[in-house]
PDB file of C-alpha atoms in Angstrom:
ATOM      1  CA  MET A   1     -54.466 -41.826 -33.827  1.00 50.00           C
ATOM      2  CA  ALA A   2     -51.732 -39.425 -33.893  1.00 50.00           C
ATOM      3  CA  ALA A   3     -48.270 -40.523 -32.863  1.00 51.00           C
ATOM      4  CA  GLU A   4     -47.294 -39.246 -29.391  1.00 55.00           C
ATOM      5  CA  PRO A   5     -44.983 -36.482 -29.648  1.00 58.00           C
ATOM      6  CA  HIS A   6     -41.349 -37.764 -28.079  1.00 83.00           C
ATOM      7  CA  GLU A   7     -39.862 -34.288 -27.904  1.00 90.00           C
ATOM      8  CA  SER A   8     -41.336 -30.868 -27.538  1.00 94.00           C
ATOM      9  CA  VAL A   9     -39.287 -27.624 -27.192  1.00 97.00           C
ATOM     10  CA  ILE A  10     -41.209 -24.551 -25.637  1.00 97.00           C
ATOM     11  CA  PRO A  11     -39.217 -21.318 -25.997  1.00 98.00           C
ATOM     12  CA  ILE A  12     -39.509 -19.351 -22.550  1.00 97.00           C
ATOM     13  CA  GLU A  13     -39.985 -15.601 -22.696  1.00 96.00           C
ATOM     14  CA  SER A  14     -43.066 -14.864 -20.603  1.00 94.00           C
ATOM     15  CA  ASP A  15     -45.033 -16.020 -17.762  1.00 92.00           C
ATOM     16  CA  ALA A  16     -47.468 -17.556 -20.218  1.00 95.00           C
ATOM     17  CA  ASP A  17     -44.668 -19.861 -21.590  1.00 96.00           C
ATOM     18  CA  VAL A  18     -44.115 -21.205 -18.071  1.00 95.00           C
ATOM     19  CA  VAL A  19     -47.723 -22.273 -17.814  1.00 95.00           C
ATOM     20  CA  LEU A  20     -47.530 -23.747 -21.395  1.00 96.00           C
ATOM     21  CA  ALA A  21     -44.289 -25.680 -20.553  1.00 96.00           C
ATOM     22  CA  ARG A  22     -45.922 -27.402 -17.437  1.00 95.00           C
ATOM     23  CA  GLN A  23     -49.076 -28.164 -19.354  1.00 95.00           C
ATOM     24  CA  ARG A  24     -47.096 -29.944 -22.324  1.00 95.00           C
ATOM     25  CA  ALA A  25     -45.271 -31.703 -19.543  1.00 95.00           C
ATOM     26  CA  ARG A  26     -48.459 -32.890 -18.207  1.00 94.00           C
ATOM     27  CA  GLU A  27     -49.942 -34.070 -21.376  1.00 94.00           C
ATOM     28  CA  MET A  28     -46.528 -36.200 -22.056  1.00 94.00           C
ATOM     29  CA  SER A  29     -46.647 -37.381 -18.508  1.00 94.00           C
ATOM     30  CA  ALA A  30     -50.207 -38.422 -18.731  1.00 93.00           C
ATOM     31  CA  ALA A  31     -49.413 -40.211 -22.174  1.00 93.00           C
ATOM     32  CA  LEU A  32     -46.697 -42.130 -20.214  1.00 93.00           C
ATOM     33  CA  GLU A  33     -49.074 -42.791 -17.664  1.00 92.00           C
ATOM     34  CA  LEU A  34     -47.209 -41.313 -14.676  1.00 95.00           C
ATOM     35  CA  THR A  35     -49.097 -41.328 -11.535  1.00 95.00           C
ATOM     36  CA  SER A  36     -51.349 -38.319 -10.977  1.00 95.00           C
ATOM     37  CA  THR A  37     -48.903 -37.473  -8.223  1.00 96.00           C
ATOM     38  CA  ASP A  38     -45.914 -37.624 -10.201  1.00 97.00           C
ATOM     39  CA  GLN A  39     -47.452 -35.531 -13.021  1.00 97.00           C
ATOM     40  CA  THR A  40     -48.101 -32.853 -10.402  1.00 97.00           C
ATOM     41  CA  LEU A  41     -44.697 -32.949  -8.802  1.00 97.00           C
ATOM     42  CA  LEU A  42     -43.073 -32.711 -12.398  1.00 97.00           C
ATOM     43  CA  ALA A  43     -45.269 -29.923 -13.500  1.00 97.00           C
ATOM     44  CA  THR A  44     -44.311 -27.947 -10.169  1.00 96.00           C
ATOM     45  CA  ALA A  45     -40.787 -28.881 -10.715  1.00 96.00           C
ATOM     46  CA  ILE A  46     -40.864 -27.411 -14.235  1.00 97.00           C
ATOM     47  CA  SER A  47     -42.670 -24.288 -12.966  1.00 95.00           C
ATOM     48  CA  GLU A  48     -39.954 -23.610 -10.661  1.00 94.00           C
ATOM     49  CA  VAL A  49     -36.976 -24.028 -13.163  1.00 95.00           C
ATOM     50  CA  ALA A  50     -38.816 -22.154 -15.914  1.00 95.00           C
ATOM     51  CA  ARG A  51     -39.397 -19.302 -13.772  1.00 92.00           C
ATOM     52  CA  ASN A  52     -35.905 -19.028 -13.030  1.00 91.00           C
ATOM     53  CA  ILE A  53     -35.215 -18.478 -16.627  1.00 94.00           C
ATOM     54  CA  THR A  54     -37.737 -15.323 -16.826  1.00 92.00           C
ATOM     55  CA  THR A  55     -36.355 -13.965 -13.697  1.00 89.00           C
ATOM     56  CA  TYR A  56     -33.007 -14.438 -14.285  1.00 89.00           C
ATOM     57  CA  ALA A  57     -32.040 -14.936 -17.796  1.00 90.00           C
ATOM     58  CA  VAL A  58     -34.833 -13.139 -19.507  1.00 85.00           C
ATOM     59  CA  ARG A  59     -35.245 -16.002 -22.069  1.00 91.00           C
ATOM     60  CA  GLY A  60     -34.535 -19.719 -22.806  1.00 97.00           C
ATOM     61  CA  GLU A  61     -36.123 -22.882 -23.387  1.00 97.00           C
ATOM     62  CA  VAL A  62     -37.656 -25.828 -22.039  1.00 98.00           C
ATOM     63  CA  ILE A  63     -37.110 -29.409 -23.826  1.00 98.00           C
ATOM     64  CA  LEU A  64     -39.369 -32.011 -22.721  1.00 97.00           C
ATOM     65  CA  SER A  65     -38.455 -35.737 -24.120  1.00 97.00           C
ATOM     66  CA  MET A  66     -39.552 -39.301 -23.439  1.00 95.00           C
ATOM     67  CA  ILE A  67     -36.585 -41.310 -22.606  1.00 95.00           C
ATOM     68  CA  ARG A  68     -35.828 -44.947 -21.567  1.00 94.00           C
ATOM     69  CA  ASP A  69     -33.095 -46.148 -19.409  1.00 92.00           C
ATOM     70  CA  ALA A  70     -30.824 -49.536 -19.903  1.00 92.00           C
ATOM     71  CA  ALA A  71     -33.839 -51.700 -18.321  1.00 92.00           C
ATOM     72  CA  GLY A  72     -36.298 -50.454 -20.590  1.00 91.00           C
ATOM     73  CA  ARG A  73     -38.054 -48.141 -17.865  1.00 93.00           C
ATOM     74  CA  ARG A  74     -39.591 -44.985 -19.458  1.00 94.00           C
ATOM     75  CA  GLY A  75     -39.290 -41.449 -18.047  1.00 96.00           C
ATOM     76  CA  ILE A  76     -39.746 -37.880 -18.988  1.00 97.00           C
ATOM     77  CA  GLN A  77     -36.385 -35.748 -19.239  1.00 97.00           C
ATOM     78  CA  VAL A  78     -36.843 -31.846 -18.944  1.00 97.00           C
ATOM     79  CA  ILE A  79     -34.065 -29.792 -19.890  1.00 98.00           C
ATOM     80  CA  ALA A  80     -34.156 -26.151 -19.050  1.00 97.00           C
ATOM     81  CA  ARG A  81     -31.442 -23.874 -20.357  1.00 96.00           C
ATOM     82  CA  ASP A  82     -30.634 -20.374 -21.082  1.00 95.00           C
ATOM     83  CA  ASP A  83     -27.734 -18.081 -21.954  1.00 93.00           C
ATOM     84  CA  GLY A  84     -28.102 -15.968 -19.058  1.00 91.00           C
ATOM     85  CA  PRO A  85     -25.849 -14.648 -16.145  1.00 91.00           C
ATOM     86  CA  GLY A  86     -25.404 -18.146 -14.939  1.00 91.00           C
ATOM     87  CA  ILE A  87     -25.185 -18.940 -10.976  1.00 89.00           C
ATOM     88  CA  GLU A  88     -22.132 -17.507  -9.172  1.00 87.00           C
ATOM     89  CA  ASN A  89     -22.437 -19.675  -6.086  1.00 86.00           C
ATOM     90  CA  LEU A  90     -24.394 -23.028  -7.021  1.00 87.00           C
ATOM     91  CA  GLU A  91     -23.906 -24.414  -3.501  1.00 86.00           C
ATOM     92  CA  LEU A  92     -25.529 -21.405  -2.021  1.00 87.00           C
ATOM     93  CA  ALA A  93     -28.315 -21.362  -5.063  1.00 85.00           C
ATOM     94  CA  LEU A  94     -29.103 -25.151  -4.048  1.00 88.00           C
ATOM     95  CA  GLN A  95     -29.583 -24.202  -0.224  1.00 86.00           C
ATOM     96  CA  ASP A  96     -33.191 -23.661   1.091  1.00 84.00           C
ATOM     97  CA  GLY A  97     -34.008 -20.080   1.507  1.00 80.00           C
ATOM     98  CA  TYR A  98     -31.242 -18.558  -0.432  1.00 78.00           C
ATOM     99  CA  THR A  99     -32.515 -16.227  -3.192  1.00 79.00           C
ATOM    100  CA  SER A 100     -30.853 -13.186  -5.231  1.00 76.00           C
ATOM    101  CA  GLY A 101     -34.165 -12.777  -7.149  1.00 70.00           C
ATOM    102  CA  GLY A 102     -36.643 -11.677  -4.254  1.00 66.00           C
ATOM    103  CA  GLY A 103     -38.206 -14.932  -4.200  1.00 70.00           C
ATOM    104  CA  LEU A 104     -38.507 -17.472  -1.328  1.00 65.00           C
ATOM    105  CA  GLY A 105     -35.422 -19.533  -2.401  1.00 71.00           C
ATOM    106  CA  LEU A 106     -37.210 -22.545  -2.951  1.00 74.00           C
ATOM    107  CA  GLY A 107     -36.925 -22.869  -6.533  1.00 84.00           C
ATOM    108  CA  LEU A 108     -33.820 -24.834  -7.149  1.00 91.00           C
ATOM    109  CA  PRO A 109     -33.623 -26.973  -3.777  1.00 91.00           C
ATOM    110  CA  GLY A 110     -37.594 -27.384  -3.824  1.00 91.00           C
ATOM    111  CA  ALA A 111     -37.388 -28.795  -7.656  1.00 94.00           C
ATOM    112  CA  ARG A 112     -34.664 -30.960  -6.823  1.00 94.00           C
ATOM    113  CA  ARG A 113     -36.875 -32.597  -4.144  1.00 95.00           C
ATOM    114  CA  LEU A 114     -39.824 -33.036  -6.379  1.00 96.00           C
ATOM    115  CA  VAL A 115     -38.292 -35.195  -9.099  1.00 97.00           C
ATOM    116  CA  HIS A 116     -36.233 -38.500  -9.391  1.00 96.00           C
ATOM    117  CA  GLU A 117     -33.219 -36.767 -10.860  1.00 97.00           C
ATOM    118  CA  PHE A 118     -31.671 -33.497 -10.749  1.00 96.00           C
ATOM    119  CA  ASP A 119     -28.683 -31.970 -12.532  1.00 96.00           C
ATOM    120  CA  ILE A 120     -27.504 -28.614 -12.897  1.00 95.00           C
ATOM    121  CA  GLU A 121     -24.587 -27.030 -15.110  1.00 95.00           C
ATOM    122  CA  THR A 122     -23.819 -23.322 -15.072  1.00 93.00           C
ATOM    123  CA  THR A 123     -21.224 -21.128 -15.976  1.00 93.00           C
ATOM    124  CA  PRO A 124     -21.022 -17.540 -14.880  1.00 91.00           C
ATOM    125  CA  GLY A 125     -21.656 -15.220 -17.752  1.00 91.00           C
ATOM    126  CA  GLN A 126     -22.601 -18.173 -20.341  1.00 93.00           C
ATOM    127  CA  GLY A 127     -25.855 -19.600 -18.908  1.00 93.00           C
ATOM    128  CA  THR A 128     -27.325 -22.313 -16.982  1.00 94.00           C
ATOM    129  CA  LYS A 129     -28.790 -25.759 -17.838  1.00 96.00           C
ATOM    130  CA  VAL A 130     -31.043 -27.887 -15.574  1.00 96.00           C
ATOM    131  CA  THR A 131     -31.961 -31.255 -16.338  1.00 97.00           C
ATOM    132  CA  LEU A 132     -34.916 -33.287 -14.280  1.00 97.00           C
ATOM    133  CA  VAL A 133     -35.985 -36.678 -14.968  1.00 97.00           C
ATOM    134  CA  MET A 134     -39.304 -38.442 -13.684  1.00 97.00           C
ATOM    135  CA  TRP A 135     -39.487 -42.041 -14.175  1.00 96.00           C
ATOM    136  CA  GLU A 136     -42.626 -44.262 -14.538  1.00 94.00           C
ATOM    137  CA  ARG A 137     -43.271 -46.272 -11.369  1.00 88.00           C
ATOM    138  CA  GLU A 138     -42.228 -49.936 -11.462  1.00 76.00           C
ATOM    139  CA  SER A 139     -45.852 -50.968 -10.585  1.00 65.00           C
ATOM    140  CA  ALA A 140     -46.974 -49.214 -13.818  1.00 56.00           C
ATOM    141  CA  ARG A 141     -44.684 -51.534 -15.831  1.00 56.00           C
ATOM    142  CA  ALA A 142     -46.004 -54.698 -14.241  1.00 54.00           C
ATOM    143  CA  ALA A 143     -49.621 -53.950 -14.981  1.00 49.00           C
TER     144      ALA A 143
ATOM    145  CA  MET B   1     -57.514 -14.774 -17.276  1.00 72.00           C
ATOM    146  CA  ALA B   2     -58.850 -12.591 -14.718  1.00 84.00           C
ATOM    147  CA  VAL B   3     -60.251 -14.204 -11.548  1.00 93.00           C
ATOM    148  CA  PRO B   4     -63.720 -13.357 -10.941  1.00 95.00           C
ATOM    149  CA  ILE B   5     -64.508 -12.087  -7.375  1.00 96.00           C
ATOM    150  CA  LEU B   6     -68.210 -12.227  -6.062  1.00 96.00           C
ATOM    151  CA  LYS B   7     -69.524 -10.366  -2.901  1.00 96.00           C
ATOM    152  CA  GLN B   8     -71.475 -12.647  -0.650  1.00 94.00           C
ATOM    153  CA  GLY B   9     -72.593 -10.382   2.459  1.00 94.00           C
ATOM    154  CA  PRO B  10     -69.653  -9.444   4.307  1.00 96.00           C
ATOM    155  CA  PHE B  11     -67.401 -11.912   2.545  1.00 97.00           C
ATOM    156  CA  LEU B  12     -65.594 -11.848  -0.973  1.00 97.00           C
ATOM    157  CA  ILE B  13     -65.203 -15.154  -2.877  1.00 98.00           C
ATOM    158  CA  ALA B  14     -62.663 -15.454  -5.582  1.00 97.00           C
ATOM    159  CA  THR B  15     -62.989 -18.674  -7.462  1.00 97.00           C
ATOM    160  CA  ILE B  16     -59.814 -19.404  -9.923  1.00 96.00           C
ATOM    161  CA  GLN B  17     -60.975 -20.911 -12.882  1.00 94.00           C
ATOM    162  CA  ALA B  18     -57.866 -22.147 -14.727  1.00 91.00           C
ATOM    163  CA  ALA B  19     -54.159 -21.891 -14.632  1.00 91.00           C
ATOM    164  CA  LEU B  20     -52.904 -18.646 -13.714  1.00 92.00           C
ATOM    165  CA  THR B  21     -49.884 -16.859 -14.850  1.00 91.00           C
ATOM    166  CA  ASP B  22     -47.889 -14.955 -12.577  1.00 90.00           C
ATOM    167  CA  SER B  23     -49.472 -11.568 -13.875  1.00 92.00           C
ATOM    168  CA  ASP B  24     -52.776 -13.156 -13.235  1.00 94.00           C
ATOM    169  CA  VAL B  25     -51.762 -13.968  -9.642  1.00 94.00           C
ATOM    170  CA  LEU B  26     -50.422 -10.201  -8.981  1.00 94.00           C
ATOM    171  CA  GLN B  27     -53.597  -8.906 -10.639  1.00 95.00           C
ATOM    172  CA  LEU B  28     -55.768 -11.227  -8.100  1.00 96.00           C
ATOM    173  CA  ARG B  29     -53.811  -9.742  -5.379  1.00 95.00           C
ATOM    174  CA  ASP B  30     -54.444  -6.166  -6.274  1.00 96.00           C
ATOM    175  CA  ASP B  31     -58.211  -6.863  -7.062  1.00 96.00           C
ATOM    176  CA  VAL B  32     -58.813  -8.558  -3.645  1.00 96.00           C
ATOM    177  CA  MET B  33     -57.143  -5.624  -1.745  1.00 95.00           C
ATOM    178  CA  ALA B  34     -59.137  -3.285  -3.869  1.00 96.00           C
ATOM    179  CA  GLN B  35     -62.641  -5.033  -3.132  1.00 96.00           C
ATOM    180  CA  VAL B  36     -61.898  -5.696   0.463  1.00 96.00           C
ATOM    181  CA  THR B  37     -61.558  -1.772   0.628  1.00 94.00           C
ATOM    182  CA  ARG B  38     -64.410  -0.941  -1.320  1.00 95.00           C
ATOM    183  CA  HIS B  39     -66.850  -3.455   0.388  1.00 96.00           C
ATOM    184  CA  ARG B  40     -65.587  -3.340   4.028  1.00 95.00           C
ATOM    185  CA  SER B  41     -65.200  -6.966   3.620  1.00 96.00           C
ATOM    186  CA  ARG B  42     -64.408  -9.153   6.991  1.00 96.00           C
ATOM    187  CA  GLY B  43     -63.464 -12.179   4.978  1.00 97.00           C
ATOM    188  CA  ILE B  44     -61.964 -13.666   1.746  1.00 98.00           C
ATOM    189  CA  ILE B  45     -62.333 -17.029   0.236  1.00 98.00           C
ATOM    190  CA  VAL B  46     -59.992 -17.915  -2.482  1.00 98.00           C
ATOM    191  CA  ASP B  47     -60.931 -21.087  -4.166  1.00 98.00           C
ATOM    192  CA  VAL B  48     -57.862 -22.873  -5.859  1.00 97.00           C
ATOM    193  CA  THR B  49     -59.750 -26.409  -6.659  1.00 97.00           C
ATOM    194  CA  ALA B  50     -58.970 -25.410 -10.441  1.00 96.00           C
ATOM    195  CA  LEU B  51     -55.336 -25.253  -9.958  1.00 96.00           C
ATOM    196  CA  ASP B  52     -53.143 -28.393 -10.697  1.00 95.00           C
ATOM    197  CA  VAL B  53     -49.879 -26.773  -9.821  1.00 95.00           C
ATOM    198  CA  MET B  54     -49.138 -24.330  -6.974  1.00 95.00           C
ATOM    199  CA  ASP B  55     -45.597 -23.351  -7.204  1.00 93.00           C
ATOM    200  CA  SER B  56     -43.674 -21.294  -4.875  1.00 91.00           C
ATOM    201  CA  PHE B  57     -44.763 -18.158  -6.771  1.00 92.00           C
ATOM    202  CA  VAL B  58     -48.402 -18.947  -6.463  1.00 94.00           C
ATOM    203  CA  SER B  59     -48.020 -20.090  -2.685  1.00 94.00           C
ATOM    204  CA  ARG B  60     -46.062 -16.870  -1.694  1.00 92.00           C
ATOM    205  CA  SER B  61     -48.665 -14.698  -3.467  1.00 94.00           C
ATOM    206  CA  LEU B  62     -51.715 -16.173  -1.443  1.00 96.00           C
ATOM    207  CA  GLN B  63     -49.636 -15.978   1.464  1.00 95.00           C
ATOM    208  CA  GLY B  64     -49.266 -12.308   0.773  1.00 95.00           C
ATOM    209  CA  ILE B  65     -52.806 -11.697   0.224  1.00 96.00           C
ATOM    210  CA  SER B  66     -53.509 -13.512   3.405  1.00 96.00           C
ATOM    211  CA  ARG B  67     -51.271 -11.122   5.391  1.00 95.00           C
ATOM    212  CA  MET B  68     -52.272  -7.974   3.570  1.00 95.00           C
ATOM    213  CA  THR B  69     -56.073  -8.598   4.131  1.00 95.00           C
ATOM    214  CA  ARG B  70     -55.249  -9.569   7.740  1.00 95.00           C
ATOM    215  CA  LEU B  71     -53.793  -6.108   8.095  1.00 94.00           C
ATOM    216  CA  ARG B  72     -57.243  -4.753   6.857  1.00 92.00           C
ATOM    217  CA  GLY B  73     -59.121  -6.700   9.438  1.00 93.00           C
ATOM    218  CA  ALA B  74     -60.160  -9.481   7.208  1.00 96.00           C
ATOM    219  CA  ASP B  75     -59.187 -13.034   7.112  1.00 96.00           C
ATOM    220  CA  THR B  76     -58.628 -14.951   4.110  1.00 97.00           C
ATOM    221  CA  VAL B  77     -59.237 -18.735   3.652  1.00 98.00           C
ATOM    222  CA  ILE B  78     -57.622 -20.676   0.919  1.00 98.00           C
ATOM    223  CA  VAL B  79     -60.115 -23.646  -0.105  1.00 98.00           C
ATOM    224  CA  GLY B  80     -59.786 -26.568  -2.442  1.00 97.00           C
ATOM    225  CA  ILE B  81     -56.019 -27.295  -2.429  1.00 97.00           C
ATOM    226  CA  GLN B  82     -56.021 -30.532  -4.388  1.00 96.00           C
ATOM    227  CA  PRO B  83     -54.179 -33.697  -2.582  1.00 96.00           C
ATOM    228  CA  GLU B  84     -51.465 -33.861  -5.114  1.00 96.00           C
ATOM    229  CA  VAL B  85     -50.937 -30.161  -5.143  1.00 97.00           C
ATOM    230  CA  ALA B  86     -50.540 -30.422  -1.238  1.00 96.00           C
ATOM    231  CA  PHE B  87     -48.122 -32.865  -1.436  1.00 95.00           C
ATOM    232  CA  ALA B  88     -46.244 -31.049  -3.980  1.00 96.00           C
ATOM    233  CA  MET B  89     -46.251 -27.990  -1.836  1.00 95.00           C
ATOM    234  CA  VAL B  90     -44.922 -29.864   1.124  1.00 94.00           C
ATOM    235  CA  GLN B  91     -42.155 -31.362  -0.882  1.00 92.00           C
ATOM    236  CA  LEU B  92     -41.297 -28.124  -2.449  1.00 91.00           C
ATOM    237  CA  GLY B  93     -41.045 -26.483   1.130  1.00 89.00           C
ATOM    238  CA  MET B  94     -44.056 -24.384   1.266  1.00 87.00           C
ATOM    239  CA  SER B  95     -45.299 -24.405   4.706  1.00 81.00           C
ATOM    240  CA  PHE B  96     -48.304 -22.114   4.614  1.00 86.00           C
ATOM    241  CA  GLU B  97     -48.331 -22.149   8.475  1.00 85.00           C
ATOM    242  CA  ASP B  98     -49.939 -18.745   8.929  1.00 88.00           C
ATOM    243  CA  VAL B  99     -52.622 -19.268   6.244  1.00 94.00           C
ATOM    244  CA  LEU B 100     -55.986 -20.504   6.965  1.00 96.00           C
ATOM    245  CA  THR B 101     -57.299 -23.357   4.690  1.00 97.00           C
ATOM    246  CA  ALA B 102     -60.439 -25.238   4.603  1.00 97.00           C
ATOM    247  CA  LEU B 103     -61.416 -28.203   2.434  1.00 97.00           C
ATOM    248  CA  ASP B 104     -63.976 -26.651   0.348  1.00 97.00           C
ATOM    249  CA  LEU B 105     -66.047 -23.397  -0.107  1.00 96.00           C
ATOM    250  CA  GLU B 106     -68.686 -24.621   2.453  1.00 96.00           C
ATOM    251  CA  GLU B 107     -66.045 -25.189   5.061  1.00 97.00           C
ATOM    252  CA  GLY B 108     -64.231 -22.152   4.343  1.00 97.00           C
ATOM    253  CA  LEU B 109     -67.406 -19.981   4.806  1.00 96.00           C
ATOM    254  CA  ALA B 110     -68.051 -21.809   8.184  1.00 96.00           C
ATOM    255  CA  LEU B 111     -64.459 -20.906   9.314  1.00 96.00           C
ATOM    256  CA  LEU B 112     -65.193 -17.155   8.670  1.00 96.00           C
ATOM    257  CA  GLN B 113     -68.498 -17.219  10.363  1.00 93.00           C
ATOM    258  CA  ARG B 114     -67.101 -18.548  13.551  1.00 88.00           C
ATOM    259  CA  PRO B 115     -66.584 -16.011  16.331  1.00 80.00           C
ATOM    260  CA  ARG B 116     -63.271 -14.709  16.191  1.00 71.00           C
ATOM    261  CA  LYS B 117     -60.706 -16.097  18.629  1.00 62.00           C
ATOM    262  CA  GLU B 118     -59.197 -13.221  20.911  1.00 54.00           C
ATOM    263  CA  THR B 119     -55.818 -12.717  19.984  1.00 54.00           C
ATOM    264  CA  GLY B 120     -52.979 -13.013  22.584  1.00 49.00           C
ATOM    265  CA  ASP B 121     -53.253 -15.541  25.675  1.00 49.00           C
ATOM    266  CA  GLY B 122     -55.692 -13.917  27.614  1.00 44.00           C
ATOM    267  CA  GLY B 123     -57.948 -16.834  27.338  1.00 41.00           C
ATOM    268  CA  GLY B 124     -55.562 -19.215  28.745  1.00 40.00           C
TER     269      GLY B 124
END
């Protein structure tokens, strides 16, 4: 049996890449035995942040990694980054309903609600990096 | 991947077969509108059982199809939203309040076949 990949880099340039990124994430989260609900929440969050790349930055990448915290708990870390225009007003971009791209304005605030950890770094004119983490459930480790 | 749309009497049934890209979703919207016009359909069912993710773009597009077809006098029912998907949509903030939904195809057809409610509050 082949070793499970611990890192996967998906270039994001088109809407098909967005689908690919969430499928890869689902494979990885299934390998980690995340609950079916958590797999869906993570895949949905990835869809939102990867679409932000195609909408605002044209191209970028999504990096999926299996990680462990100090207590040995396993999780999946998603980094979505681009060298696009960045976000001028981050506070505004994290508010529900605010959009500068013609969408519903649920992308970033929505993605933040879907995962366990959410972090965003952005520099206007230089790019944006969004980091998401979904941890395995305690009960999964006890089993 | 194009979504096949079948005509069944006065209704159209669009069954999504696999994950959709954004362009597939827009194509579906255009196809549904074209077929509603061609067949003078009274109702549309969009079966999303095969979708394992309904993000804000897909949700907004389905909401758009529902509103557009309503302006043509046809109701759209979204059927087969998976439990995990429903959970994710609520967390995301998608309310889907003005969209008709049903458990599955059978329930969806039953919903479309019901006599239409009178609009307004004349019935009390």
